[in-house]
Coordinates of C-alpha atoms in Angstrom, one line a residue:
M1 CA 0.0 0.0 0.0
A2 CA 1.5 3.3 -1.1
E3 CA 2.1 6.0 1.6
R4 CA -0.1 9.1 1.4
P5 CA 1.6 12.4 1.1
F6 CA 2.0 14.5 4.2
L7 CA -0.5 17.3 3.2
G8 CA -3.1 15.0 1.7
R9 CA -3.7 12.8 4.7
R10 CA -5.2 13.2 8.1
W11 CA -2.8 14.3 10.8
G12 CA -2.3 12.4 13.9
K13 CA -1.9 13.6 17.4
S14 CA 1.8 13.7 17.1
E15 CA 1.8 15.9 14.1
W16 CA -0.6 18.3 15.7
A17 CA 1.6 18.5 18.8
I18 CA 4.6 19.3 16.7
F19 CA 2.7 22.0 14.8
A20 CA 1.5 23.7 18.1
L21 CA 5.0 23.6 19.4
I22 CA 6.4 25.3 16.3
L23 CA 3.6 27.9 16.4
A24 CA 4.3 28.7 20.1
A25 CA 8.0 28.9 19.4
G26 CA 7.3 31.5 16.6
F27 CA 5.1 33.6 18.9
A28 CA 7.8 33.5 21.5
C29 CA 10.4 34.7 19.1
I30 CA 8.2 37.6 18.0
I31 CA 7.6 38.6 21.6
V32 CA 11.3 38.3 22.5
S33 CA 12.2 40.3 19.5
A34 CA 9.8 43.1 20.4
E35 CA 11.0 43.2 24.0
A36 CA 14.6 43.4 22.8
A37 CA 13.7 46.2 20.3
I38 CA 12.2 48.5 22.9
R39 CA 15.3 48.1 25.1
L40 CA 17.6 49.3 22.4
P41 CA 18.8 52.9 23.2
R42 CA 18.1 55.8 20.9
E43 CA 20.8 57.5 18.9
W44 CA 20.5 60.6 21.1
E45 CA 18.8 61.5 24.4
A46 CA 18.5 64.7 26.4
A47 CA 18.2 65.0 30.2
A48 CA 14.8 66.6 30.8
G49 CA 11.9 66.6 33.2
M50 CA 8.3 67.1 32.6
S51 CA 8.3 70.9 32.7
S52 CA 9.1 71.4 29.0
E53 CA 12.7 72.1 29.8
M54 CA 14.2 69.9 27.0
D55 CA 16.8 71.5 24.8
P56 CA 17.7 69.4 21.8
D57 CA 20.6 71.7 20.9
H58 CA 22.5 70.7 24.0
A59 CA 21.7 66.9 23.8
V60 CA 24.6 64.6 24.3
A61 CA 24.9 61.7 21.9
T62 CA 25.0 58.3 23.5
P63 CA 26.9 55.6 21.6
L64 CA 25.0 52.5 20.8
P65 CA 26.4 49.6 22.9
I66 CA 26.0 46.1 21.8
I67 CA 23.9 45.2 24.8
E68 CA 22.2 48.0 26.7
P69 CA 21.5 47.3 30.4
L70 CA 17.8 47.1 31.3
R71 CA 16.5 50.3 32.8
P72 CA 13.5 49.7 35.1
E73 CA 12.1 53.2 34.9
I74 CA 11.0 52.7 31.2
M75 CA 9.9 49.2 31.5
T76 CA 6.1 49.0 31.3
P77 CA 4.9 45.6 32.5
L78 CA 1.6 44.6 30.9
W79 CA 0.1 43.9 34.3
D80 CA 0.6 47.5 35.6
L81 CA -0.9 50.0 33.2
R82 CA -0.9 52.8 35.8
R83 CA 2.8 53.5 35.2
I84 CA 3.6 56.3 32.8
L85 CA 6.9 56.5 31.0
T86 CA 8.9 59.7 31.7
P87 CA 12.1 60.6 29.8
L88 CA 15.0 60.0 32.1
G89 CA 12.9 60.9 35.2
P90 CA 11.4 59.0 38.0
V91 CA 8.5 56.6 37.6
V92 CA 5.2 58.4 38.2
V93 CA 2.4 56.3 39.6
V94 CA -0.9 57.8 39.0
P95 CA -3.5 56.6 41.5
P96 CA -7.0 55.8 40.3
Q97 CA -8.9 59.0 39.7
I98 CA -12.5 59.4 40.8
F99 CA -14.1 62.5 39.4
A100 CA -16.9 63.6 41.6
P101 CA -18.5 67.0 41.8
V102 CA -17.6 68.9 45.0
P103 CA -20.1 71.5 46.3
T104 CA -18.8 75.0 46.8
A105 CA -20.2 78.0 48.6
T106 CA -22.3 78.8 45.5
A107 CA -23.6 75.2 45.3
T108 CA -22.0 74.7 41.9
P109 CA -20.2 71.4 41.1
Q110 CA -16.4 71.7 41.4
T111 CA -14.4 70.2 38.6
I112 CA -10.7 69.3 38.6
A113 CA -8.8 72.6 38.6
T114 CA -6.4 73.2 35.8
V115 CA -3.4 75.3 36.8
T116 CA -2.6 77.7 34.0
A117 CA 0.4 80.0 34.3
P118 CA -0.3 83.6 33.5
Y119 CA 0.9 84.6 30.1
V120 CA 4.1 86.7 30.2
S121 CA 5.2 88.4 27.1
P122 CA 8.7 87.6 25.9
S123 CA 11.2 90.0 27.3
P124 CA 14.3 91.0 25.2
S125 CA 16.4 91.7 28.3
P126 CA 16.3 90.7 32.0
T127 CA 15.4 94.2 33.0
S128 CA 12.1 94.3 31.1
Q129 CA 8.9 93.9 33.1
P130 CA 6.3 91.3 32.4
S131 CA 2.9 92.2 31.1
P132 CA 0.6 93.6 33.7
T133 CA -1.1 91.1 35.9
P134 CA -3.9 91.7 38.4
S135 CA -2.5 93.1 41.7
P136 CA -3.2 91.0 44.7
T137 CA -5.7 92.2 47.3
P138 CA -3.8 93.6 50.3
T139 CA -4.0 91.7 53.5
P140 CA -5.8 93.7 56.1
T141 CA -3.8 94.4 59.3
R142 CA -5.1 94.8 62.8
P143 CA -5.6 98.5 63.7
R144 CA -3.4 99.6 66.6
A145 CA -5.2 101.2 69.6
T146 CA -4.2 104.7 70.5
A147 CA -5.6 105.0 73.9
T148 CA -4.9 101.7 75.6
F149 CA -2.0 101.7 78.1
T150 CA -1.2 98.5 80.0
P151 CA 2.2 99.0 81.7
P152 CA 3.9 96.4 83.8
P153 CA 3.6 96.5 87.6
S154 CA 6.2 97.8 89.9
L155 CA 6.0 97.9 93.7
T156 CA 9.3 99.4 94.8
P157 CA 9.5 103.1 95.9
T158 CA 12.4 103.7 93.5
A159 CA 10.9 101.7 90.6
S160 CA 11.3 102.8 87.0
P161 CA 8.2 104.4 85.4
T162 CA 6.1 101.3 84.9
P163 CA 2.5 102.5 85.3
I164 CA 0.1 100.2 87.0
P165 CA -3.5 101.3 86.5
P166 CA -6.7 99.9 88.1
T167 CA -9.0 97.7 86.2
S168 CA -12.0 100.0 86.4
Q169 CA -12.6 102.5 83.6
P170 CA -13.5 105.9 85.0
T171 CA -15.9 107.7 82.8
S172 CA -16.3 110.7 85.1
T173 CA -14.3 112.4 87.8
P174 CA -14.3 109.9 90.7
T175 CA -14.7 111.1 94.3
P176 CA -12.6 109.9 97.3
T177 CA -15.4 107.5 98.2
S178 CA -15.2 105.6 94.9
T179 CA -14.1 102.0 95.1
P180 CA -12.2 100.8 92.0
T181 CA -12.0 97.1 91.6
H182 CA -8.2 97.0 91.2
T183 CA -6.2 95.4 94.1
P184 CA -2.5 96.2 93.7
T185 CA -0.3 93.0 93.7
P186 CA 3.1 92.5 92.1
T187 CA 1.6 89.8 89.8
S188 CA -1.6 91.6 88.9
T189 CA -2.3 92.1 85.2
P190 CA -3.5 95.7 84.5
T191 CA -6.4 95.9 82.1
H192 CA -7.2 99.6 82.5
T193 CA -8.1 101.4 79.3
P194 CA -8.6 105.1 79.9
T195 CA -11.5 106.4 77.8
P196 CA -12.3 110.1 77.8
T197 CA -15.9 111.0 78.2
S198 CA -15.7 113.8 75.6
T199 CA -13.5 114.6 72.7
P200 CA -10.1 115.9 74.1
T201 CA -8.3 118.8 72.6
H202 CA -5.3 116.7 71.8
T203 CA -4.5 113.1 70.7
P204 CA -5.1 110.9 73.7
T205 CA -1.8 109.0 73.5
P206 CA -0.7 107.1 76.7
V207 CA 2.1 109.1 78.3
P208 CA 4.0 107.4 81.1
F209 CA 5.7 109.6 83.6
T210 CA 7.8 109.2 86.8
L211 CA 6.2 109.4 90.2
R212 CA 8.4 109.9 93.3
A213 CA 7.5 109.5 97.0
A214 CA 9.3 110.3 100.3
A215 CA 7.9 109.5 103.7
G216 CA 8.1 111.7 106.8
S217 CA 6.3 111.7 110.1
N218 CA 2.6 111.2 109.4
E219 CA 3.1 112.6 105.9
V220 CA 4.2 111.6 102.4
S221 CA 5.7 114.0 99.9
L222 CA 4.8 113.2 96.3
G223 CA 6.4 114.7 93.2
W224 CA 6.2 113.8 89.5
D225 CA 7.4 114.9 86.1
A226 CA 5.3 117.3 84.1
V227 CA 3.4 115.6 81.2
S228 CA 3.4 116.9 77.6
P229 CA 1.0 118.0 76.3
P230 CA -0.1 119.7 79.5
P231 CA -3.1 117.9 81.1
S232 CA -6.0 119.7 82.6
A233 CA -5.2 118.2 86.0
Y234 CA -3.5 115.3 87.8
R235 CA -5.5 112.7 89.7
V236 CA -3.7 111.1 92.7
Y237 CA -4.6 107.5 93.7
R238 CA -3.8 105.8 97.0
A239 CA -4.2 102.4 98.5
N240 CA -3.1 100.8 101.8
G241 CA -4.0 97.1 101.4
G242 CA -7.4 97.7 99.9
P243 CA -8.7 99.2 96.7
Y244 CA -7.4 102.5 95.3
I245 CA -9.2 105.7 96.1
V246 CA -8.7 109.2 94.7
I247 CA -7.3 111.5 97.3
T248 CA -7.0 114.7 95.3
E249 CA -6.9 116.3 91.8
T250 CA -4.4 119.1 91.3
V251 CA -2.8 121.1 88.5
A252 CA 0.6 121.1 90.3
T253 CA 3.3 118.4 90.0
A254 CA 3.6 117.9 93.7
Y255 CA 1.3 116.9 96.6
L256 CA 1.8 116.4 100.3
D257 CA -0.4 113.7 101.8
N258 CA -0.7 114.4 105.5
S259 CA -3.7 112.0 106.1
V260 CA -1.5 109.0 106.7
T261 CA -0.3 107.2 109.8
N262 CA 3.2 106.2 110.8
G263 CA 3.9 102.5 110.4
T264 CA 1.3 101.9 107.6
V265 CA 2.4 101.1 104.1
Y266 CA 0.8 103.2 101.3
T267 CA 0.8 102.7 97.5
Y268 CA 0.4 105.6 95.1
Y269 CA 0.1 106.4 91.4
V270 CA -1.0 109.5 89.5
A271 CA -3.0 109.8 86.3
A272 CA -2.9 112.8 83.9
L273 CA -6.4 114.0 82.8
D274 CA -7.5 115.5 79.5
G275 CA -10.1 118.2 79.1
G276 CA -12.9 115.7 79.4
G277 CA -11.7 114.1 82.5
G278 CA -10.3 111.0 80.8
E279 CA -7.0 109.6 81.9
F280 CA -4.4 109.6 79.1
G281 CA -1.2 109.4 81.1
L282 CA -0.3 107.0 84.0
S283 CA 2.7 107.1 86.4
N284 CA 4.6 104.3 87.9
L285 CA 3.6 102.7 91.2
V286 CA 5.4 103.8 94.4
Q287 CA 5.2 102.4 98.0
V288 CA 6.2 104.2 101.2
Q289 CA 5.8 103.9 104.9
P290 CA 5.7 107.0 107.2
Y291 CA 7.8 106.8 110.4
D292 CA 8.7 108.8 113.5
I293 CA 11.6 111.0 112.5
G294 CA 14.5 112.3 114.6
P295 CA 15.1 116.0 114.3
Y296 CA 18.9 115.9 114.5
T297 CA 21.8 113.9 113.2
T298 CA 24.3 112.3 115.5
T299 CA 27.8 113.7 116.0
N300 CA 29.1 110.7 114.0
D301 CA 27.1 111.6 110.9
V302 CA 29.1 114.7 110.1
T303 CA 32.0 115.1 107.6
C304 CA 34.2 118.1 107.1
E305 CA 36.1 119.2 104.0
P306 CA 38.9 119.6 104.7
T307 CA 39.2 117.5 107.9
N308 CA 38.5 119.5 111.0
P309 CA 39.0 118.1 114.5
N310 CA 35.9 120.0 115.7
C311 CA 33.6 118.7 112.9
N312 CA 31.4 116.8 115.4
L313 CA 30.3 120.2 116.9
A314 CA 27.9 120.6 113.9
G315 CA 26.0 117.4 114.8
G316 CA 23.3 117.0 117.4
P317 CA 20.9 119.6 118.8
P318 CA 22.0 123.3 119.2
D319 CA 24.1 123.6 122.4
G320 CA 25.9 126.9 121.9
Q321 CA 29.1 125.2 120.7
A322 CA 29.6 125.8 117.0
L323 CA 31.9 124.6 114.3
N324 CA 33.9 127.3 112.6
L325 CA 34.2 127.1 108.8
N326 CA 36.8 129.2 107.1
P327 CA 36.2 130.5 103.5
N328 CA 36.0 127.6 101.0
E329 CA 35.5 125.0 103.8
A330 CA 32.4 122.8 104.1
V331 CA 30.6 120.4 106.4
T332 CA 28.1 117.7 105.4
L333 CA 25.5 116.2 107.6
D334 CA 24.0 112.8 106.8
F335 CA 20.4 112.1 107.9
G336 CA 20.4 108.5 106.6
E337 CA 19.1 106.5 103.6
G338 CA 15.3 107.0 103.2
T339 CA 15.1 109.2 106.4
G340 CA 16.2 112.5 105.0
I341 CA 14.5 115.9 104.8
I342 CA 11.3 116.1 102.7
D343 CA 9.2 118.9 101.4
G344 CA 6.4 119.4 103.9
P345 CA 4.1 122.3 104.8
G346 CA 6.0 125.5 105.6
P347 CA 9.7 125.4 106.5
D348 CA 11.5 122.0 106.3
L349 CA 14.8 122.5 108.1
V350 CA 16.4 125.0 110.5
F351 CA 20.0 126.2 110.5
H352 CA 21.1 127.2 114.0
E353 CA 23.9 129.9 114.1
W354 CA 26.1 130.4 117.1
P355 CA 24.3 132.5 119.7
N356 CA 25.5 136.0 120.2
P357 CA 23.0 137.8 122.5
P358 CA 20.7 139.5 121.9
G359 CA 20.6 137.3 118.8
I360 CA 23.1 136.1 116.2
L361 CA 25.7 137.7 113.9
L362 CA 25.0 135.9 110.7
D363 CA 28.1 135.1 108.6
F364 CA 28.2 134.5 104.9
I365 CA 27.1 130.9 104.4
I366 CA 25.6 128.7 101.6
I367 CA 23.3 125.7 102.4
E368 CA 22.7 122.9 99.9
I369 CA 20.8 119.6 100.0
S370 CA 21.1 116.3 98.0
A371 CA 19.2 113.0 97.9
N372 CA 22.1 111.0 96.4
G373 CA 25.3 113.0 97.1
S374 CA 25.8 114.0 93.5
T375 CA 23.0 116.3 92.6
W376 CA 22.8 119.4 94.9
Y377 CA 20.2 122.1 95.3
T378 CA 21.1 125.4 96.9
V379 CA 18.3 126.3 99.3
F380 CA 19.9 129.2 101.2
A381 CA 22.7 131.6 100.1
W382 CA 23.6 134.5 102.4
D383 CA 26.6 135.6 100.4
G384 CA 26.1 139.3 99.7
M385 CA 24.3 138.8 96.4
P386 CA 20.5 139.3 96.3
G387 CA 18.1 136.5 95.3
G388 CA 19.5 133.6 97.4
V389 CA 17.3 134.1 100.5
V390 CA 13.6 133.3 99.8
G391 CA 11.1 131.4 101.9
T392 CA 12.9 132.0 105.2
N393 CA 12.1 133.8 108.4
I394 CA 14.8 136.4 107.7
D395 CA 13.8 137.4 104.1
A396 CA 13.2 141.0 105.3
Y397 CA 16.9 141.3 106.5
A398 CA 18.1 140.2 103.0
T399 CA 16.0 142.9 101.2
D400 CA 16.5 145.8 103.6
G401 CA 18.5 148.9 102.9
N402 CA 21.8 147.2 103.7
G403 CA 21.1 143.9 101.9
E404 CA 23.0 140.8 102.9
Q405 CA 25.9 141.7 105.1
D406 CA 28.6 139.6 106.7
N407 CA 28.0 139.4 110.5
E408 CA 24.4 140.7 110.0
S409 CA 22.8 141.3 113.4
I410 CA 19.5 139.5 113.8
P411 CA 17.6 139.5 117.1
S412 CA 16.5 136.2 118.7
S413 CA 12.9 137.3 118.6
A414 CA 13.0 136.9 114.8
L415 CA 14.7 133.4 115.0
Y416 CA 13.2 129.9 115.5
P417 CA 11.9 128.8 118.0
Y418 CA 11.1 132.5 118.8
P419 CA 13.2 133.4 120.6
G420 CA 16.0 131.3 119.3
T421 CA 19.0 131.1 116.9
G422 CA 17.4 129.3 114.0
I423 CA 16.9 130.3 110.4
T424 CA 14.0 128.4 108.9
I425 CA 14.2 127.2 105.2
D426 CA 11.5 125.9 102.9
I427 CA 13.2 123.5 100.5
G428 CA 10.1 123.2 98.2
I429 CA 10.9 126.6 96.6
W430 CA 14.3 125.4 95.5
A431 CA 14.2 121.5 95.2
P432 CA 11.6 119.1 93.6
A433 CA 9.2 117.3 95.9
G434 CA 9.1 113.5 96.3
Y435 CA 12.7 113.1 97.3
S436 CA 14.2 112.2 100.7
Y437 CA 17.1 114.6 100.9
R438 CA 19.7 112.7 102.9
Y439 CA 22.6 115.2 102.8
V440 CA 22.8 118.8 104.0
R441 CA 26.0 120.7 103.1
L442 CA 27.0 124.0 104.6
R443 CA 30.0 125.9 103.3
C444 CA 31.6 129.3 103.7
P445 CA 31.9 131.1 100.4
G446 CA 35.3 132.5 99.3
N447 CA 34.2 136.1 99.8
G448 CA 33.5 135.4 103.5
G449 CA 35.3 137.6 106.0
D450 CA 35.5 135.7 109.2
P451 CA 34.6 132.0 109.7
A452 CA 31.0 130.9 109.5
Q453 CA 29.6 129.3 112.7
V454 CA 27.4 126.1 112.5
D455 CA 25.8 125.1 115.7
A456 CA 23.2 122.6 114.4
V457 CA 20.9 121.6 111.6
Q458 CA 17.4 120.6 112.6
R459 CA 14.9 118.6 110.5
L460 CA 11.3 119.6 110.6
H461 CA 10.0 117.3 107.9

């Protein structure tokens, strides 16, 4: 029996298996060839991102190797179609996008925003300006208050000007019986905002100023700096463990509080008032304690310039034994820290000359006071030149026909304590209030004839 040709007979299972194997091998070759083809590098490539920064003119040619290593960033497996090819950049994975309308304030559906850069016309030089674009809306800023003053607290008598106001807001002139809600403590937080009850004649800007206080016997001397612009008045507050009360309103820059008791601690501050009664300036806080004063220094608290063996004769009460000061010599008496002479009502100190019955023979002498030993105020100058004797019990002798004479004869009936040997001096005419004047210096001027005699210096306030 003749064999049938291969194509003209029915294939068996073995033939079909061979055919399928050949077909599969062919498809495999095609796939392998395609995979190899996409891995072959291009003749040129340029480093670029996705921001349209490619510059073909500066591309660097890459030689074609025989076998290019596989680069995972451009491989796109068929099972992960979310990967997007990027030229020489990182692989970007795009998450599944769900486009759903988002309601806005106008209840209109929100679509995916497309960021579009504003068109800028080409500029021939770096100095040219881009085409006009809409100017941004300025960000509003918080307006600054012009009448709120919240200074830090201070509770020392010599504190710097750190005004501490009460928490109440006075809208009218308070009376001494008013009870503000502020209780002074070192840790209190002031919230006072002075509000004028009518339109002031100037801009109500908070103006801090310095308050000073000096204690005496059942009295406190207060003094403060003048405020600019000048206020209509100053309001003085006081507290002694309770709420602040208003004790006075004055146009002066000094006040003597003689309604206090020795041994009690008092706290003060002062407010400057505008024309409508509003407070636009606040002082610092001061604290003092009145005490029982001693009228004289001891004999050990006396210093002479130059050294004088009889210097101690100027200390203590008047006893008829005087220190002689030659021209250009001086003696200084120290009444102690915080216990000096203050500005009280009437005369504040007494200078006792050596007695020479029926009175004294007043020699040329100059008297000065100081709170710190460096700043001195002349409060009495009997030196032959007019104008240095004001506010004393012998003013008439300085302005009589003879004027100020060396060895001026003054009867004891005109001298403290009447009769006596003392010349009374009011320091408030010459020196500012609110200080405790620790030092008193007496010196004989250079034009003095014979020595000046100093028997004692007595403190009245």
